[in-house]
Coordinates of N, CA and C in Angstrom, one line a residue:
X8 N 0.8 -1.3 0.0 CA 0.1 0.0 0.1 C 0.9 1.4 0.1
X9 N 0.5 2.1 -0.8 CA 1.3 3.6 -0.8 C 1.1 4.2 0.5
X10 N 2.2 4.8 1.0 CA 2.0 5.7 2.2 C 2.2 7.2 1.7
X11 N 1.3 7.7 0.9 CA 1.3 8.9 0.3 C 0.0 9.6 0.9
X12 N 0.2 10.9 1.0 CA -0.9 11.8 1.7 C -1.7 12.1 0.4
X13 N -2.9 11.7 0.2 CA -3.9 11.9 -0.7 C -4.5 13.3 -0.7
X14 N -4.2 14.1 0.2 CA -4.6 15.6 0.3 C -4.4 16.3 -0.9
X15 N -3.2 16.2 -1.4 CA -2.9 17.2 -2.7 C -3.6 17.0 -3.9
X16 N -3.7 15.6 -4.2 CA -4.5 15.3 -5.3 C -6.0 15.3 -5.1
X17 N -6.6 15.2 -4.0 CA -8.0 15.3 -4.0 C -8.4 16.9 -3.8
X18 N -7.5 17.8 -3.3 CA -7.7 19.2 -3.2 C -7.8 19.7 -4.6
X19 N -6.7 19.4 -5.4 CA -6.5 19.7 -6.8 C -7.8 19.4 -7.7
X20 N -8.2 18.0 -7.5 CA -9.3 17.6 -8.4 C -10.7 18.2 -7.9
X21 N -10.9 18.5 -6.7 CA -12.1 19.4 -6.3 C -12.0 20.7 -6.7
X22 N -10.9 21.5 -6.7 CA -10.9 22.7 -7.2 C -11.0 22.7 -8.7
X23 N -10.4 21.8 -9.4 CA -10.6 21.9 -10.9 C -11.9 21.6 -11.3
X24 N -12.8 20.8 -10.5 CA -14.0 20.5 -10.9 C -14.9 21.7 -10.9
X25 N -14.6 22.4 -9.9 CA -15.5 23.6 -9.5 C -15.0 24.9 -10.5
X26 N -13.7 24.6 -11.3 CA -13.3 25.5 -12.4 C -12.8 26.7 -11.9
X27 N -12.2 26.8 -10.7 CA -11.5 27.9 -10.2 C -9.9 27.8 -10.0
X28 N -9.3 28.9 -9.9 CA -7.7 28.9 -9.8 C -7.4 28.8 -8.3
X29 N -6.2 28.4 -8.2 CA -5.7 28.2 -6.8 C -5.9 29.5 -6.0
X30 N -5.7 30.8 -6.7 CA -5.7 32.0 -6.0 C -7.1 32.3 -5.8
X31 N -8.0 31.9 -6.6 CA -9.5 32.3 -6.3 C -10.1 31.5 -5.1
X32 N -9.7 30.1 -5.0 CA -9.9 29.4 -3.9 C -9.6 30.0 -2.6
X33 N -8.1 30.3 -2.7 CA -7.5 30.7 -1.4 C -8.3 32.2 -0.9
X34 N -8.7 33.1 -1.8 CA -9.5 34.2 -1.5 C -10.8 34.0 -0.9
X35 N -11.2 32.9 -1.7 CA -12.9 32.6 -1.2 C -12.9 32.1 0.2
X36 N -11.7 31.5 0.7 CA -11.8 31.0 2.0 C -11.1 31.9 3.0
X37 N -10.8 33.1 2.5 CA -10.2 34.2 3.3 C -8.8 34.6 3.5
X38 N -8.1 33.9 2.6 CA -6.7 34.2 2.6 C -6.3 35.6 1.9
X39 N -5.3 36.2 2.4 CA -4.6 37.5 1.7 C -4.5 37.2 0.2
X40 N -5.1 38.0 -0.5 CA -5.1 37.8 -2.1 C -3.6 37.8 -2.6
X41 N -2.7 38.3 -2.0 CA -1.2 38.4 -2.4 C -0.5 37.1 -2.0
X42 N -1.1 36.3 -1.0 CA -0.4 35.1 -0.5 C -1.4 33.9 -1.0
X43 N -2.6 33.8 -1.4 CA -3.4 32.9 -1.8 C -2.9 31.8 -2.7
X44 N -2.4 32.3 -3.9 CA -2.0 31.4 -4.8 C -0.7 30.6 -4.3
X45 N 0.1 31.2 -3.8 CA 1.3 30.4 -3.2 C 0.9 29.5 -2.1
X46 N 0.1 29.9 -1.2 CA -0.4 28.9 0.0 C -1.1 27.8 -0.7
X47 N -2.1 28.0 -1.5 CA -2.8 27.0 -2.3 C -2.0 25.9 -3.0
X48 N -1.0 26.6 -3.7 CA 0.0 25.9 -4.5 C 0.9 24.9 -3.5
X49 N 1.2 25.2 -2.4 CA 1.8 24.6 -1.4 C 1.2 23.4 -0.9
X50 N -0.2 23.6 -0.7 CA -1.1 22.6 -0.2 C -1.3 21.5 -1.4
X51 N -1.5 22.0 -2.5 CA -1.7 20.9 -3.8 C -0.4 20.3 -4.1
X52 N 0.7 20.8 -3.7 CA 2.0 20.1 -4.0 C 2.5 19.3 -2.8
X53 N 1.7 19.2 -1.8 CA 2.1 18.6 -0.5 C 3.2 19.0 0.3
X54 N 3.6 20.4 0.2 CA 4.7 20.9 0.8 C 4.3 21.1 2.3
X55 N 3.0 21.6 2.3 CA 2.5 22.0 3.6 C 1.1 21.4 3.7
X56 N 0.8 21.1 5.1 CA -0.6 20.6 5.3 C -1.4 21.8 6.0
X57 N -2.6 22.2 5.5 CA -3.4 23.2 6.1 C -3.9 22.7 7.5
X58 N -4.1 23.5 8.4 CA -4.8 23.2 9.6 C -6.2 22.7 9.3
X59 N -6.9 22.1 10.3 CA -8.4 21.8 10.1 C -9.2 22.8 9.8
X60 N -9.1 23.9 10.4 CA -10.1 25.1 10.1 C -10.0 25.6 8.7
X61 N -8.7 25.5 8.2 CA -8.6 26.0 6.7 C -9.1 24.8 5.9
X62 N -8.9 23.5 6.3 CA -9.5 22.4 5.4 C -10.9 22.5 5.5
X63 N -11.6 22.8 6.6 CA -13.0 22.9 6.6 C -13.5 24.0 5.9
X64 N -12.8 25.1 5.6 CA -13.3 26.3 4.9 C -13.1 25.7 3.3
X65 N -12.1 25.1 3.0 CA -11.9 24.6 1.5 C -12.9 23.7 1.1
X66 N -13.2 22.5 2.1 CA -14.3 21.6 1.9 C -15.5 22.3 1.7
X67 N -15.9 23.2 2.3 CA -17.2 23.7 2.3 C -17.3 24.7 1.0
X68 N -16.2 25.3 0.6 CA -16.1 26.2 -0.6 C -16.2 25.1 -2.0
X69 N -15.5 24.0 -1.7 CA -15.4 23.0 -2.8 C -16.8 22.0 -2.8
X70 N -17.5 22.1 -1.9 CA -18.7 21.2 -1.9 C -18.3 20.0 -1.6
X71 N -17.3 19.7 -0.9 CA -17.0 18.2 -0.4 C -16.9 18.1 1.1
X72 N -17.0 16.9 1.6 CA -16.7 16.8 3.1 C -15.4 16.8 3.4
X73 N -14.8 17.0 4.6 CA -13.5 17.1 5.0 C -12.7 15.8 4.7
X74 N -13.5 14.7 5.0 CA -13.0 13.3 4.9 C -12.7 13.1 3.5
X75 N -13.2 13.7 2.5 CA -13.0 13.4 1.1 C -11.4 13.7 0.9
X76 N -10.7 14.5 1.5 CA -9.4 14.8 1.3 C -8.6 13.8 1.7
X77 N -8.9 12.7 2.5 CA -8.2 11.8 3.1 C -8.6 10.3 2.6
X78 N -9.3 10.3 1.6 CA -9.6 9.0 1.0 C -8.4 8.6 0.0
X79 N -7.9 7.4 0.3 CA -6.7 6.9 -0.7 C -7.2 6.7 -2.2
X80 N -8.3 6.1 -2.2 CA -8.8 5.8 -3.5 C -9.9 6.7 -4.1
X81 N -10.0 6.8 -5.4 CA -10.9 7.8 -6.1 C -12.3 7.2 -5.8
X82 N -12.6 5.8 -5.7 CA -13.9 5.4 -5.4 C -14.3 5.6 -4.0
X83 N -13.4 5.6 -3.0 CA -13.8 6.0 -1.8 C -14.2 7.4 -1.7
X84 N -13.4 8.3 -2.1 CA -13.4 9.7 -2.2 C -15.0 10.1 -2.8
X85 N -15.3 9.4 -3.9 CA -16.6 9.6 -4.5 C -17.6 9.2 -3.5
X86 N -17.4 8.0 -3.0 CA -18.5 7.4 -2.0 C -18.8 8.4 -0.8
X87 N -17.6 8.9 -0.3 CA -17.7 9.9 0.8 C -18.4 11.1 0.3
X88 N -18.3 11.6 -0.8 CA -18.9 12.7 -1.2 C -20.4 12.5 -1.6
X89 N -20.8 11.4 -2.0 CA -22.1 11.1 -2.2 C -22.8 10.8 -1.0
X90 N -22.2 10.1 0.0 CA -23.0 10.1 1.3 C -23.2 11.2 2.1
X91 N -22.4 12.3 1.9 CA -22.4 13.4 2.6 C -23.7 14.1 2.1
X92 N -23.9 13.9 0.8 CA -25.1 14.6 0.1 C -26.5 14.0 0.5
X93 N -26.5 13.0 1.1 CA -27.7 12.2 1.3 C -28.3 12.6 2.6
X94 N -29.5 12.4 2.8 CA -30.1 12.8 4.1 C -29.9 11.6 5.0
X95 N -29.9 11.9 6.3 CA -29.8 10.8 7.2 C -30.8 9.7 7.1
X96 N -31.9 10.0 6.6 CA -32.9 8.7 6.3 C -32.3 8.0 5.2
X97 N -31.9 8.6 4.0 CA -31.4 7.9 3.0 C -30.0 7.0 3.4
X98 N -29.2 7.6 4.3 CA -27.9 6.8 4.7 C -28.4 5.8 5.5
X99 N -29.3 5.8 6.4 CA -29.7 4.8 7.2 C -30.5 3.6 6.5
X100 N -31.2 3.9 5.4 CA -31.8 3.0 4.5 C -30.5 2.2 3.8
X101 N -29.6 2.9 3.4 CA -28.4 2.4 2.7 C -27.8 1.5 3.6
X102 N -27.5 1.8 4.8 CA -26.7 0.9 5.7 C -27.6 -0.4 6.1
X103 N -28.7 -0.2 6.0 CA -29.7 -1.3 6.3 C -29.5 -2.4 5.2
X104 N -29.6 -1.9 4.0 CA -29.5 -2.7 2.8 C -28.1 -3.4 2.9
X105 N -27.0 -2.6 3.2 CA -25.7 -3.2 3.2 C -25.5 -4.3 4.1
X106 N -26.2 -4.0 5.4 CA -25.9 -4.8 6.5 C -26.9 -6.3 6.1
X107 N -27.6 -6.2 5.4 CA -28.5 -7.4 5.0 C -28.0 -8.3 3.7

């Protein structure tokens, strides 16, 4: 199993899916416009890890749950994204089906 941080890849994919630049994302989550592009680039390259509050703001802006950033596989990331969009009742029904 690879021992690689999935955050950079997931962050870049979610940002590109939204169609915004690194700088735009940084500005949207409250970073200084002069530093936004560089900071986001460091996150996407894996040079630095954002703190949890920054990750939570990124997740909200990108429309994904924070857990999405930590899924090793693309299928798991997509499942987390879909599960988060479901109502609690829908998740409970799915759990019941999976248990049986």
